[in-house]
PDB file of N, CA, C and O in Angstrom:
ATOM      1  N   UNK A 192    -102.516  39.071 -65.756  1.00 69.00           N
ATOM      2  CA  UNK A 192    -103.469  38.248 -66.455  1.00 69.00           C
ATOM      3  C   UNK A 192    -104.254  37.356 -65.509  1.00 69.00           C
ATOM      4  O   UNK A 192    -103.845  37.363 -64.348  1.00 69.00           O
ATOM      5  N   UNK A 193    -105.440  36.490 -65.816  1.00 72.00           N
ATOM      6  CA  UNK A 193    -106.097  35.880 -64.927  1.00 72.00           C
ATOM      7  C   UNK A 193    -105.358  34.541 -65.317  1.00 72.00           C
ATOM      8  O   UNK A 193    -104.826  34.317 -66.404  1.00 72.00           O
ATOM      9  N   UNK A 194    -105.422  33.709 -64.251  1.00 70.00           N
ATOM     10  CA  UNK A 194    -104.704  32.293 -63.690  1.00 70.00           C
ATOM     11  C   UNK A 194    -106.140  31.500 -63.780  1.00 70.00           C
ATOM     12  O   UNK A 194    -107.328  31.681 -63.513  1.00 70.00           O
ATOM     13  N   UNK A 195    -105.462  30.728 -64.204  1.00 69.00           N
ATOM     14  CA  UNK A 195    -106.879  29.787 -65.036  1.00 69.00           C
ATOM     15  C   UNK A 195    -106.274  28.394 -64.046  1.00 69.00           C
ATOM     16  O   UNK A 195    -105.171  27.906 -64.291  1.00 69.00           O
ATOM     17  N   UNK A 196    -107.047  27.932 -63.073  1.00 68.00           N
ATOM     18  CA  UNK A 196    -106.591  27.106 -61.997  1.00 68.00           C
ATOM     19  C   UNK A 196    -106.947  25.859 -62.842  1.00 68.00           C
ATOM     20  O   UNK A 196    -107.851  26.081 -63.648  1.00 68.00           O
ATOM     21  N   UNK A 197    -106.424  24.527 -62.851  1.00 76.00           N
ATOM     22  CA  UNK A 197    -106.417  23.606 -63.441  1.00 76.00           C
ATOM     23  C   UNK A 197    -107.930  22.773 -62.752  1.00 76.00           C
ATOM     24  O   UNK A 197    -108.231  22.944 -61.570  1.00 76.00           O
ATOM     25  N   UNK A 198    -108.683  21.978 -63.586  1.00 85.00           N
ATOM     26  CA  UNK A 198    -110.008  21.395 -63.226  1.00 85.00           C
ATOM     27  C   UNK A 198    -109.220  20.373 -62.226  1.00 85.00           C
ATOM     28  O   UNK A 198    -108.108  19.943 -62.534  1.00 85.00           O
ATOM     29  N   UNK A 199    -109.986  19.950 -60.788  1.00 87.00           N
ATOM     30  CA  UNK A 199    -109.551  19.352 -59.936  1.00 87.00           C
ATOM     31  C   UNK A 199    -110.695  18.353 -59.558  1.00 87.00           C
ATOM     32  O   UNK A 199    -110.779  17.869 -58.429  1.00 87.00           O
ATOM     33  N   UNK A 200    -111.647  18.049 -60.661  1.00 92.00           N
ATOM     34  CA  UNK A 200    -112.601  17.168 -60.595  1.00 92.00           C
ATOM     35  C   UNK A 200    -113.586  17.328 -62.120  1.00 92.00           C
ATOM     36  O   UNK A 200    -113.699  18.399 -62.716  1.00 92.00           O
ATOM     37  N   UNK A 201    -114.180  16.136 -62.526  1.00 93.00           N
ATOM     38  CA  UNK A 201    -115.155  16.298 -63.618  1.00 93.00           C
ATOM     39  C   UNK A 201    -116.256  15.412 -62.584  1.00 93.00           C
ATOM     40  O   UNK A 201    -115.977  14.582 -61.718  1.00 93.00           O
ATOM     41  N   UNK A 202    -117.560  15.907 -63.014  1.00 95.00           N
ATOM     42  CA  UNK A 202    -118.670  14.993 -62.666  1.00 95.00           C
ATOM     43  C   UNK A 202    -119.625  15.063 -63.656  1.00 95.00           C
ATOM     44  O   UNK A 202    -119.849  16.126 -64.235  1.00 95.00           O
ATOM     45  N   UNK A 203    -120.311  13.873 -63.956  1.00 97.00           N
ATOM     46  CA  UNK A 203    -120.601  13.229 -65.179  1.00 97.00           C
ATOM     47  C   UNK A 203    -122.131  12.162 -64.569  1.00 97.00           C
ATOM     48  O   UNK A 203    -122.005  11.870 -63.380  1.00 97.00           O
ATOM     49  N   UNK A 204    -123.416  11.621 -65.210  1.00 97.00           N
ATOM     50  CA  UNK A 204    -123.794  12.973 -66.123  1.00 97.00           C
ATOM     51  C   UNK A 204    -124.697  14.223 -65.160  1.00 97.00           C
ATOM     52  O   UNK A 204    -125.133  14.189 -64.009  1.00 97.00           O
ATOM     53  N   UNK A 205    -124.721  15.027 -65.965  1.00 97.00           N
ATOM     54  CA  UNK A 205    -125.336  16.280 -65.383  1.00 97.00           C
ATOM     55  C   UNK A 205    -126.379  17.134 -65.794  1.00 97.00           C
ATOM     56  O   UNK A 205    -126.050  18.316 -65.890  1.00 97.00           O
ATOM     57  N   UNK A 206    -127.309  16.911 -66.008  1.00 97.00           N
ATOM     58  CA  UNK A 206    -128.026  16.775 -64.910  1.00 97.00           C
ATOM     59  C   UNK A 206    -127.991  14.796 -64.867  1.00 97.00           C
ATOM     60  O   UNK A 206    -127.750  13.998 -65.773  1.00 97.00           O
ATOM     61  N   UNK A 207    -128.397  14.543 -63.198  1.00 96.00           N
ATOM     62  CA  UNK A 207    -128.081  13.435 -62.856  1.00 96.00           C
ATOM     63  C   UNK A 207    -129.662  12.964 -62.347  1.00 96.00           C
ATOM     64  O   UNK A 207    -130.613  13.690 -62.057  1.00 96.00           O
ATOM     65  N   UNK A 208    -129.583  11.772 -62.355  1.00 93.00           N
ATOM     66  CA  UNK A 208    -130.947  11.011 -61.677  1.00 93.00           C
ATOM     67  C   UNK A 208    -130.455   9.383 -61.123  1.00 93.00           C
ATOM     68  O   UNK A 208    -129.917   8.485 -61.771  1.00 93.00           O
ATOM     69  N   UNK A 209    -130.897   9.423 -59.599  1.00 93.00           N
ATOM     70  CA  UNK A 209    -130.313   7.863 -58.931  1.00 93.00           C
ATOM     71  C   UNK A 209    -128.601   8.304 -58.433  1.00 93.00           C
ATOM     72  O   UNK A 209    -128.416   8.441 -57.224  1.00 93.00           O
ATOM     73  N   UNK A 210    -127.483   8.497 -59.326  1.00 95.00           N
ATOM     74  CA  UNK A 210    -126.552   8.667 -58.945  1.00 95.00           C
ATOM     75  C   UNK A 210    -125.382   9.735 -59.955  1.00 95.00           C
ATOM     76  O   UNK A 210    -125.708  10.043 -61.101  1.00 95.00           O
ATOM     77  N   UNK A 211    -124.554  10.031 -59.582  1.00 96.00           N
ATOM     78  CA  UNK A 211    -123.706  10.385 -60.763  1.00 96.00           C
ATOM     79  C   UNK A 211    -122.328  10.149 -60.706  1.00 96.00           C
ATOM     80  O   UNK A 211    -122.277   9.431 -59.707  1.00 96.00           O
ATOM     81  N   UNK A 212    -120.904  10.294 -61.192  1.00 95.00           N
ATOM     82  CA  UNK A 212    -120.028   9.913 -61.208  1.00 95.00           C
ATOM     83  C   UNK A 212    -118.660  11.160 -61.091  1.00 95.00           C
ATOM     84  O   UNK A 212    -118.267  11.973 -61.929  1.00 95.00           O
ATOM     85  N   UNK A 213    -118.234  10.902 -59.820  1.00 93.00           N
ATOM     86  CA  UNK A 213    -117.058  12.306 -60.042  1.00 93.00           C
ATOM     87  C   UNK A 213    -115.559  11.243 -60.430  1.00 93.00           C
ATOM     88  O   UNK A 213    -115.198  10.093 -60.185  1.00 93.00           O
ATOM     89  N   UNK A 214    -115.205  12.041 -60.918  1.00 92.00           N
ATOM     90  CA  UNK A 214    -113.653  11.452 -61.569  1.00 92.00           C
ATOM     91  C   UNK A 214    -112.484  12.831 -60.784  1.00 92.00           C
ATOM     92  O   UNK A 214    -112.637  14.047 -60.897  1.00 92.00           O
ATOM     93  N   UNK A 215    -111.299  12.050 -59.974  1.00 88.00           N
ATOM     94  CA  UNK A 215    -110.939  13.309 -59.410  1.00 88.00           C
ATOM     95  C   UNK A 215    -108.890  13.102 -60.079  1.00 88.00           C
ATOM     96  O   UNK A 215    -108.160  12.134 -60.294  1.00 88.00           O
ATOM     97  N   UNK A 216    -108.746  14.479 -60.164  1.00 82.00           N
ATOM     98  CA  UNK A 216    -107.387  14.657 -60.376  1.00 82.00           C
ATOM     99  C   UNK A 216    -106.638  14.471 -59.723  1.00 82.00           C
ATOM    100  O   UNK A 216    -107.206  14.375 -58.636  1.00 82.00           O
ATOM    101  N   UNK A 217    -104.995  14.245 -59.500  1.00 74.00           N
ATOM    102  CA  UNK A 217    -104.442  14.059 -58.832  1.00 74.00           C
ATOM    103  C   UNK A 217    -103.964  15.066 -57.383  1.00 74.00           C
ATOM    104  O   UNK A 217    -103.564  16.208 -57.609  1.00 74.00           O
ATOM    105  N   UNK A 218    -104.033  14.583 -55.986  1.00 77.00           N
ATOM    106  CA  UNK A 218    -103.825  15.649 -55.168  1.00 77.00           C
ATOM    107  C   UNK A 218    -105.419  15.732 -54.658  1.00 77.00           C
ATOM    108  O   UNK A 218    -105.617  15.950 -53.463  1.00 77.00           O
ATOM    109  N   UNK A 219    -106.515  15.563 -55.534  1.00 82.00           N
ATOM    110  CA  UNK A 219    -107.972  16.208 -54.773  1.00 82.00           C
ATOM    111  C   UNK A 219    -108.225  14.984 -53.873  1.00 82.00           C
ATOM    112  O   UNK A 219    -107.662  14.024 -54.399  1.00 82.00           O
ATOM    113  N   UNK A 220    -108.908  14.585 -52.606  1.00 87.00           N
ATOM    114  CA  UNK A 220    -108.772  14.083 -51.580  1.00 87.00           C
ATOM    115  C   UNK A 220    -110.201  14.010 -50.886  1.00 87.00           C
ATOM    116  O   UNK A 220    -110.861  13.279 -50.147  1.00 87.00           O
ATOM    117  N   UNK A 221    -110.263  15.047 -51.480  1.00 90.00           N
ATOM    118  CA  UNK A 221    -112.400  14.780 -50.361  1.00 90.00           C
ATOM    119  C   UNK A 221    -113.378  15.331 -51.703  1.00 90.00           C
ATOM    120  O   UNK A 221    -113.199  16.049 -52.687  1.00 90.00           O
ATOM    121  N   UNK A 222    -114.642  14.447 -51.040  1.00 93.00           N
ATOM    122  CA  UNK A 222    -115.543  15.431 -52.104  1.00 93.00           C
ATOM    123  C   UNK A 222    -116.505  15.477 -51.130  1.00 93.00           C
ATOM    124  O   UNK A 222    -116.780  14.681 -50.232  1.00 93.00           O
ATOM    125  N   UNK A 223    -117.045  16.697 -51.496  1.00 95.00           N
ATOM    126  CA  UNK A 223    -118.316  17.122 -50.480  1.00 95.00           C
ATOM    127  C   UNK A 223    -119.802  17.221 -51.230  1.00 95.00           C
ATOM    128  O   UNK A 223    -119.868  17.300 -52.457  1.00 95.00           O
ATOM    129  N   UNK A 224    -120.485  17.214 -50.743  1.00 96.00           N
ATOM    130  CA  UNK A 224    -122.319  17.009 -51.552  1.00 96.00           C
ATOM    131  C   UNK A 224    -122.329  18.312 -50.527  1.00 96.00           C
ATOM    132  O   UNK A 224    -121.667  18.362 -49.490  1.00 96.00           O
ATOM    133  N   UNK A 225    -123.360  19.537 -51.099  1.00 97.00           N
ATOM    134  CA  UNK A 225    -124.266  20.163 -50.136  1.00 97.00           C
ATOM    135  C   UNK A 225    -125.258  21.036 -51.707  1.00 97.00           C
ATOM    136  O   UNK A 225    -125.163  21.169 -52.927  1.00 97.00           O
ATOM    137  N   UNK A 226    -126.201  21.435 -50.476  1.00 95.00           N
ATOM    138  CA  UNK A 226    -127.506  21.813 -51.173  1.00 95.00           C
ATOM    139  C   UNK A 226    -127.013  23.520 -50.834  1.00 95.00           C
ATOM    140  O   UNK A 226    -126.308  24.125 -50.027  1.00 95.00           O
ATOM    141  N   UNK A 227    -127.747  23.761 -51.828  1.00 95.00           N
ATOM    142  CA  UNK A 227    -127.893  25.538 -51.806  1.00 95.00           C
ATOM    143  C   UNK A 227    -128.054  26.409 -50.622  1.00 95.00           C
ATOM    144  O   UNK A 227    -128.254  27.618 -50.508  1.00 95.00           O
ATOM    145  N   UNK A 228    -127.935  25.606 -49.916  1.00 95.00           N
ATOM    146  CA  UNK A 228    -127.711  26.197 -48.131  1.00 95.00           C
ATOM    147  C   UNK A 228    -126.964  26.506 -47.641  1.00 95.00           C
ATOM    148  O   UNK A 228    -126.908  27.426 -46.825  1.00 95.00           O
ATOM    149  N   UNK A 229    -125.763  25.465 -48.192  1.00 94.00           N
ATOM    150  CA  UNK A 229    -124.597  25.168 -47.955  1.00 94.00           C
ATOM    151  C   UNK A 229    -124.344  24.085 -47.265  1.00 94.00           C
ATOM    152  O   UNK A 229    -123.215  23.613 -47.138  1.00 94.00           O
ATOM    153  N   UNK A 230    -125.640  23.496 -46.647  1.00 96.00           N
ATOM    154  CA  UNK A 230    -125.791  22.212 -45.434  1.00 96.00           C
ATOM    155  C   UNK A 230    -124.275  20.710 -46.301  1.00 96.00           C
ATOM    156  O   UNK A 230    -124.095  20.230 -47.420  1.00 96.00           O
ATOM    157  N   UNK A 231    -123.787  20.605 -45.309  1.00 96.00           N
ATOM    158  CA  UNK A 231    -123.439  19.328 -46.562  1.00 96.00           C
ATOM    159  C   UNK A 231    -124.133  18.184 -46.275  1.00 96.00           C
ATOM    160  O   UNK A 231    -124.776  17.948 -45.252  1.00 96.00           O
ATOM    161  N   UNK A 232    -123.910  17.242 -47.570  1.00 94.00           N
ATOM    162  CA  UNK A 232    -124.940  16.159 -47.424  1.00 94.00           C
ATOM    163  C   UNK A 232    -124.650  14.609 -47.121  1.00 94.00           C
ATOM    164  O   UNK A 232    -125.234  13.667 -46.586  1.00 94.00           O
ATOM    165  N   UNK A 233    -122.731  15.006 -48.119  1.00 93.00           N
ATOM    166  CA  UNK A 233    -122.235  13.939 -48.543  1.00 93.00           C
ATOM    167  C   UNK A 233    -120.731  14.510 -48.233  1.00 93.00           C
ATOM    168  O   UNK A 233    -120.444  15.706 -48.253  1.00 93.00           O
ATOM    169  N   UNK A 234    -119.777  13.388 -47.929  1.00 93.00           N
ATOM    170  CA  UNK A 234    -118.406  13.889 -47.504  1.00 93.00           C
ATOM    171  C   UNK A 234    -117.674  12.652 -47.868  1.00 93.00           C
ATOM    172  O   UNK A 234    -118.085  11.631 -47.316  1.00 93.00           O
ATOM    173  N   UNK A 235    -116.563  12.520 -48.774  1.00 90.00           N
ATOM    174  CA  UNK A 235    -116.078  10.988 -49.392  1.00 90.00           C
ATOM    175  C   UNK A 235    -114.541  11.735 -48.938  1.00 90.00           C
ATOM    176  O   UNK A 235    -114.300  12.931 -48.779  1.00 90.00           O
ATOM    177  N   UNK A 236    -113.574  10.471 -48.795  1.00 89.00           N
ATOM    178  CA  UNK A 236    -112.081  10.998 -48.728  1.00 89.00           C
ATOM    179  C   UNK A 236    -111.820   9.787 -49.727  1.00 89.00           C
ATOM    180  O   UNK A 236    -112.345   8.675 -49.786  1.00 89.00           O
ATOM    181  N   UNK A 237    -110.773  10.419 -50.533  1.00 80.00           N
ATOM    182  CA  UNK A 237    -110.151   9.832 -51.233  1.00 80.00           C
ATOM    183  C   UNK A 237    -108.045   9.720 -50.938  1.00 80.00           C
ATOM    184  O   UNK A 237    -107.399  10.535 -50.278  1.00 80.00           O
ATOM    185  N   UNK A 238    -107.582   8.723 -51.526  1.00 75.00           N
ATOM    186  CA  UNK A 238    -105.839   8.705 -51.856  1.00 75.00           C
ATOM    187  C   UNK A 238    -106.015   8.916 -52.911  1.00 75.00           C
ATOM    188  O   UNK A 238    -106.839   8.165 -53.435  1.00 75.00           O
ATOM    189  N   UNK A 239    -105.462   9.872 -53.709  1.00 65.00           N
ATOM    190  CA  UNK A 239    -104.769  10.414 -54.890  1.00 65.00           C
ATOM    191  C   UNK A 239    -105.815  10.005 -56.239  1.00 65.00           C
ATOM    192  O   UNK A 239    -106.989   9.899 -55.886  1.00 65.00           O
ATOM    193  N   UNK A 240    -105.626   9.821 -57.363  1.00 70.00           N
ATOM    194  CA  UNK A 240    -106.736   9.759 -58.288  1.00 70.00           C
ATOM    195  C   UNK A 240    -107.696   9.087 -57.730  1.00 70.00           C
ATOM    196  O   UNK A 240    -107.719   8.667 -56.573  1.00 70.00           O
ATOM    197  N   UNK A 241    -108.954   8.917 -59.010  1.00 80.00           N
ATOM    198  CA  UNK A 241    -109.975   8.220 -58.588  1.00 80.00           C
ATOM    199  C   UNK A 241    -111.157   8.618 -58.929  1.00 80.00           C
ATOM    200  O   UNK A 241    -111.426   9.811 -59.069  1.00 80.00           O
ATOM    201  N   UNK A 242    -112.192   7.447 -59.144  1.00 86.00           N
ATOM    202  CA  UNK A 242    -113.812   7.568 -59.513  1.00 86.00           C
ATOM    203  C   UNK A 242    -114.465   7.132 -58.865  1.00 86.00           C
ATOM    204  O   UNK A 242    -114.113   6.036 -58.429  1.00 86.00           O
ATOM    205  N   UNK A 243    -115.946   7.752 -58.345  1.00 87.00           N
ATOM    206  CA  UNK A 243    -116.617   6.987 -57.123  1.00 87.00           C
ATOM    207  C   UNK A 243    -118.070   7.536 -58.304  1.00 87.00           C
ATOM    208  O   UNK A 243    -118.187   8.598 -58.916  1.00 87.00           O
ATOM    209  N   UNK A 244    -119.027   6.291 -58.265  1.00 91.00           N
ATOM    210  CA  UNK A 244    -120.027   7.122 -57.947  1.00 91.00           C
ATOM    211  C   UNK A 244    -120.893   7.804 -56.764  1.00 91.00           C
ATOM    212  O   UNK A 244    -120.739   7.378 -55.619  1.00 91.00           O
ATOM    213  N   UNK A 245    -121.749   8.795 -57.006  1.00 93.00           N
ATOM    214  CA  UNK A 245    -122.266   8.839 -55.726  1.00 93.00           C
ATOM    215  C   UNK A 245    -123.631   8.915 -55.674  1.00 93.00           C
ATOM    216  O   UNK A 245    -124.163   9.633 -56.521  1.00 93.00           O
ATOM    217  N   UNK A 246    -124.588   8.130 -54.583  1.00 93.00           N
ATOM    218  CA  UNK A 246    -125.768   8.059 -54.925  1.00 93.00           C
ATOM    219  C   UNK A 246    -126.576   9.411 -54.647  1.00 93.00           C
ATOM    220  O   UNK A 246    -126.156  10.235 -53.835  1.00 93.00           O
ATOM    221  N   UNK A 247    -127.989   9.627 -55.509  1.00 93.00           N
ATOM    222  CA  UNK A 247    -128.184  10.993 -55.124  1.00 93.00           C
ATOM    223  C   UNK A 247    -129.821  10.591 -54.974  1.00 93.00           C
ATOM    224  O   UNK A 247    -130.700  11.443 -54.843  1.00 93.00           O
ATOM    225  N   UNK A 248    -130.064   9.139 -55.019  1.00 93.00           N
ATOM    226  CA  UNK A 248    -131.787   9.097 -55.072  1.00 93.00           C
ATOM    227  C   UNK A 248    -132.515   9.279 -54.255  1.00 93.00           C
ATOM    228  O   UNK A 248    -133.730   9.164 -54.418  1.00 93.00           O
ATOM    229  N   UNK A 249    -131.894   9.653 -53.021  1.00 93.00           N
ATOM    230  CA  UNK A 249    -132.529  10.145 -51.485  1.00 93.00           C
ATOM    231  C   UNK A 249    -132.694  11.562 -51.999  1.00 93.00           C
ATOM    232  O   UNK A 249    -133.728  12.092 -51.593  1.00 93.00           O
ATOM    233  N   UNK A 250    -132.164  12.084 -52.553  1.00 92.00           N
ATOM    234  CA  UNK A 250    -132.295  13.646 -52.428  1.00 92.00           C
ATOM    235  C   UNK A 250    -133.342  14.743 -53.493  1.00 92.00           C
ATOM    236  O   UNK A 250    -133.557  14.754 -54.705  1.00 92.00           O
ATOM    237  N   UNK A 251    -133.713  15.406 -52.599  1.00 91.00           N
ATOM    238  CA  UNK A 251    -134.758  16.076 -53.274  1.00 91.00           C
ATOM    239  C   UNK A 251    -134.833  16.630 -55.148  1.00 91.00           C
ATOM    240  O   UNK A 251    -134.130  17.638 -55.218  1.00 91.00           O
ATOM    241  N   UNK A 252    -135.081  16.489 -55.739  1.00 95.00           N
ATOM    242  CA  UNK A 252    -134.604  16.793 -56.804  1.00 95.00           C
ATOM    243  C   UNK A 252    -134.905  18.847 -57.176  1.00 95.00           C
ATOM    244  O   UNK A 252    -135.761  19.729 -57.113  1.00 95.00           O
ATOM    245  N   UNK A 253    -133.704  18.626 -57.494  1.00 96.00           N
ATOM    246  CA  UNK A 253    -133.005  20.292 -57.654  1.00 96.00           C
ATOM    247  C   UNK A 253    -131.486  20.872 -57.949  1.00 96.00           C
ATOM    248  O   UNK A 253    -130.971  20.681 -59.051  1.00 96.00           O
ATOM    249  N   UNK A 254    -131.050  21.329 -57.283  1.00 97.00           N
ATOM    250  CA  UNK A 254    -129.697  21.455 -57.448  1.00 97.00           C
ATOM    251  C   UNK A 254    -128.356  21.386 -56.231  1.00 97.00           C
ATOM    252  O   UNK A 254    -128.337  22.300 -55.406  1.00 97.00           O
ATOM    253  N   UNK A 255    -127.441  20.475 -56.163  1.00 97.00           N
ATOM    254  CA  UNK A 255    -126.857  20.198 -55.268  1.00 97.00           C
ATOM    255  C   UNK A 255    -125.010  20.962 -56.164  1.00 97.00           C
ATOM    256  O   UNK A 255    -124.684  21.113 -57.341  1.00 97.00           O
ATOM    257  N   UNK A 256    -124.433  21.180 -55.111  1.00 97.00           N
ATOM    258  CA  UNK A 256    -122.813  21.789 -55.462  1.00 97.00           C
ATOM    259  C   UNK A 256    -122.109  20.710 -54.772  1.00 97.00           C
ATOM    260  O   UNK A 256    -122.185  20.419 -53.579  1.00 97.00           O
ATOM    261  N   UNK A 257    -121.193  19.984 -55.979  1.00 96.00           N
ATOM    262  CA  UNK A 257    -120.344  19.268 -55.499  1.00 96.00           C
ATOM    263  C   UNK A 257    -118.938  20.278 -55.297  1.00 96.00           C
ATOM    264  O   UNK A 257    -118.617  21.285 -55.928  1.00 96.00           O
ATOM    265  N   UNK A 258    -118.170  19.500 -54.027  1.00 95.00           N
ATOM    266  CA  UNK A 258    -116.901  20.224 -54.515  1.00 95.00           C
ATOM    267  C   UNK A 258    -115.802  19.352 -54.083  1.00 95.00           C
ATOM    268  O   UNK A 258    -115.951  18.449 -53.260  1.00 95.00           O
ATOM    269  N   UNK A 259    -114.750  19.628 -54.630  1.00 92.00           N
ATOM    270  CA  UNK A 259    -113.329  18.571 -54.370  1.00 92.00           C
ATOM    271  C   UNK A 259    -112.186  19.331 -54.157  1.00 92.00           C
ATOM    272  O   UNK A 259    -111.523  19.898 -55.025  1.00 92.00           O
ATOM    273  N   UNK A 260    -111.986  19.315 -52.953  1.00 90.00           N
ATOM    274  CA  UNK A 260    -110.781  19.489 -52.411  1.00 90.00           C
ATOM    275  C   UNK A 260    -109.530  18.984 -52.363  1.00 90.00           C
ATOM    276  O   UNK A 260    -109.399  17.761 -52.310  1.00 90.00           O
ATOM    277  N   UNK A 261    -108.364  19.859 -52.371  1.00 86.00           N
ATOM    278  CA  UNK A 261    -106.770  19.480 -52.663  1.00 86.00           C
ATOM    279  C   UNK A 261    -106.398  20.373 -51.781  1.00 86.00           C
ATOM    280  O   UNK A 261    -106.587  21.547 -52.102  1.00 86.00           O
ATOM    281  N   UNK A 262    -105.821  20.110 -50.541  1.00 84.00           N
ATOM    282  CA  UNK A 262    -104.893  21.235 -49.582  1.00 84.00           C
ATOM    283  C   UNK A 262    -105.965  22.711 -49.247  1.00 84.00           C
ATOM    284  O   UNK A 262    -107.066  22.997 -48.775  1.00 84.00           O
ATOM    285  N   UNK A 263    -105.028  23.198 -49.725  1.00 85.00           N
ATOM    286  CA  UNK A 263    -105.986  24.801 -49.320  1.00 85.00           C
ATOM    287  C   UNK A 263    -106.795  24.756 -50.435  1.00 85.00           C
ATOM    288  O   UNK A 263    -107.512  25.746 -50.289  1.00 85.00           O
ATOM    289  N   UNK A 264    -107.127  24.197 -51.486  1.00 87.00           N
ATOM    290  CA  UNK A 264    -107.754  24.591 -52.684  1.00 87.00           C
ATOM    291  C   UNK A 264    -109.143  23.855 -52.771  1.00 87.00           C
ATOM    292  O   UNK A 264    -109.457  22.729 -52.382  1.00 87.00           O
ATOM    293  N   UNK A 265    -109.913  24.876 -53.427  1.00 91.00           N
ATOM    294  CA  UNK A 265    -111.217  23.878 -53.466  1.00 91.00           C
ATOM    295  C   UNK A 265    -112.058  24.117 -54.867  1.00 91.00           C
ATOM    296  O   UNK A 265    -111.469  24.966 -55.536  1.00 91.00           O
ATOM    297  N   UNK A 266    -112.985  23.741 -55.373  1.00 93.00           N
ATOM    298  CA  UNK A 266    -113.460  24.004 -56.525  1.00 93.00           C
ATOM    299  C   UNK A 266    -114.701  23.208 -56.700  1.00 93.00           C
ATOM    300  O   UNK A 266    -114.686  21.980 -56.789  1.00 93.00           O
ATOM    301  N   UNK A 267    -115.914  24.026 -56.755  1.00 95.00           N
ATOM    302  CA  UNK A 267    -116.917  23.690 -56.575  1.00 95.00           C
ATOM    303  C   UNK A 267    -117.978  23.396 -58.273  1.00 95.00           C
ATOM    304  O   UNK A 267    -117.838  24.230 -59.168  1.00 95.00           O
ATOM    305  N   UNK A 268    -118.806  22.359 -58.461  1.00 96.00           N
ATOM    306  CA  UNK A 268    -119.614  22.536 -59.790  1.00 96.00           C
ATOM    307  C   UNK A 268    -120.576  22.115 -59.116  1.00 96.00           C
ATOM    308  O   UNK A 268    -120.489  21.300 -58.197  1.00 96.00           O
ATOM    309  N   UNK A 269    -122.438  23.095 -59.870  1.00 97.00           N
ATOM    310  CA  UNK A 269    -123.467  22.474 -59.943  1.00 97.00           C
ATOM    311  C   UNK A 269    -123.812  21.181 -60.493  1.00 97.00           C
ATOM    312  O   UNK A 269    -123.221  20.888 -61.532  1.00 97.00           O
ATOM    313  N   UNK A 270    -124.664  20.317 -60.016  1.00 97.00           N
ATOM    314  CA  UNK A 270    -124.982  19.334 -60.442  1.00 97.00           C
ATOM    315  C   UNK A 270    -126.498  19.351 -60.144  1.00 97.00           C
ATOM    316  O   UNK A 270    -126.846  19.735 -59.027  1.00 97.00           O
ATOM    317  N   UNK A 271    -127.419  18.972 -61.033  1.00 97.00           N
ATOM    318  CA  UNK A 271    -128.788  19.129 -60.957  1.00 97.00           C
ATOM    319  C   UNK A 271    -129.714  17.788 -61.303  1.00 97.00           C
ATOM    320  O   UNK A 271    -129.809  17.251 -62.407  1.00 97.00           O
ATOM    321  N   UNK A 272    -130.338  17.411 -60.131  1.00 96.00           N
ATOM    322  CA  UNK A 272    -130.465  16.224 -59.447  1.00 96.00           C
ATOM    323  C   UNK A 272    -131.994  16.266 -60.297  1.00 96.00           C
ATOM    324  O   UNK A 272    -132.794  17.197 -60.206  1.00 96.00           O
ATOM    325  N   UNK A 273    -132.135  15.355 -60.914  1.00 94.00           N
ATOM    326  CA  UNK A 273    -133.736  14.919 -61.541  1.00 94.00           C
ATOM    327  C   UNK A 273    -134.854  14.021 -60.647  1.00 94.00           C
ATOM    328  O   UNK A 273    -135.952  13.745 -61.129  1.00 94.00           O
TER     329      UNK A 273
END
């Protein structure tokens, strides 16, 4: 059967304008910003839960992939920058 990996971050709202807000699960530790390039933009470390916002009003408006990392694991969502 397929393994349905548990959400290891929500980010909120989406589409976003000025900034948006990731909320992270327990264990996830970094979050990364990059653009459809893959360039990254943005790199946060975190200890164990936690909410940051992050600002996005420098950035071109379009679509950026956040992702949040836990150990070997990673898990990436669009977020679409106004």
């Amino acid at each position: 059967g397929t393994v349905i990996e548990p959400e290891l971050f929500t980010v909120f709202p989406n589409p976003a304008s000025g900034e948006f807000q990731v909320v992270l699960e327990d264990g996830a530790n970094m979050v990364e910003v990059s653009n459809l390039l893959g360039q990254r933009l943005r790199s946060y470390r975190f200890s164990g839960r936690g909410k940051t916002s992050i600002q996005v009003s420098d950035l071109p408006p379009g679509v950026c992939i956040v992702t949040a990392i836990r150990g070997t694991g990673r898990q990436a969502k669009p977020v679409i920058i106004r």
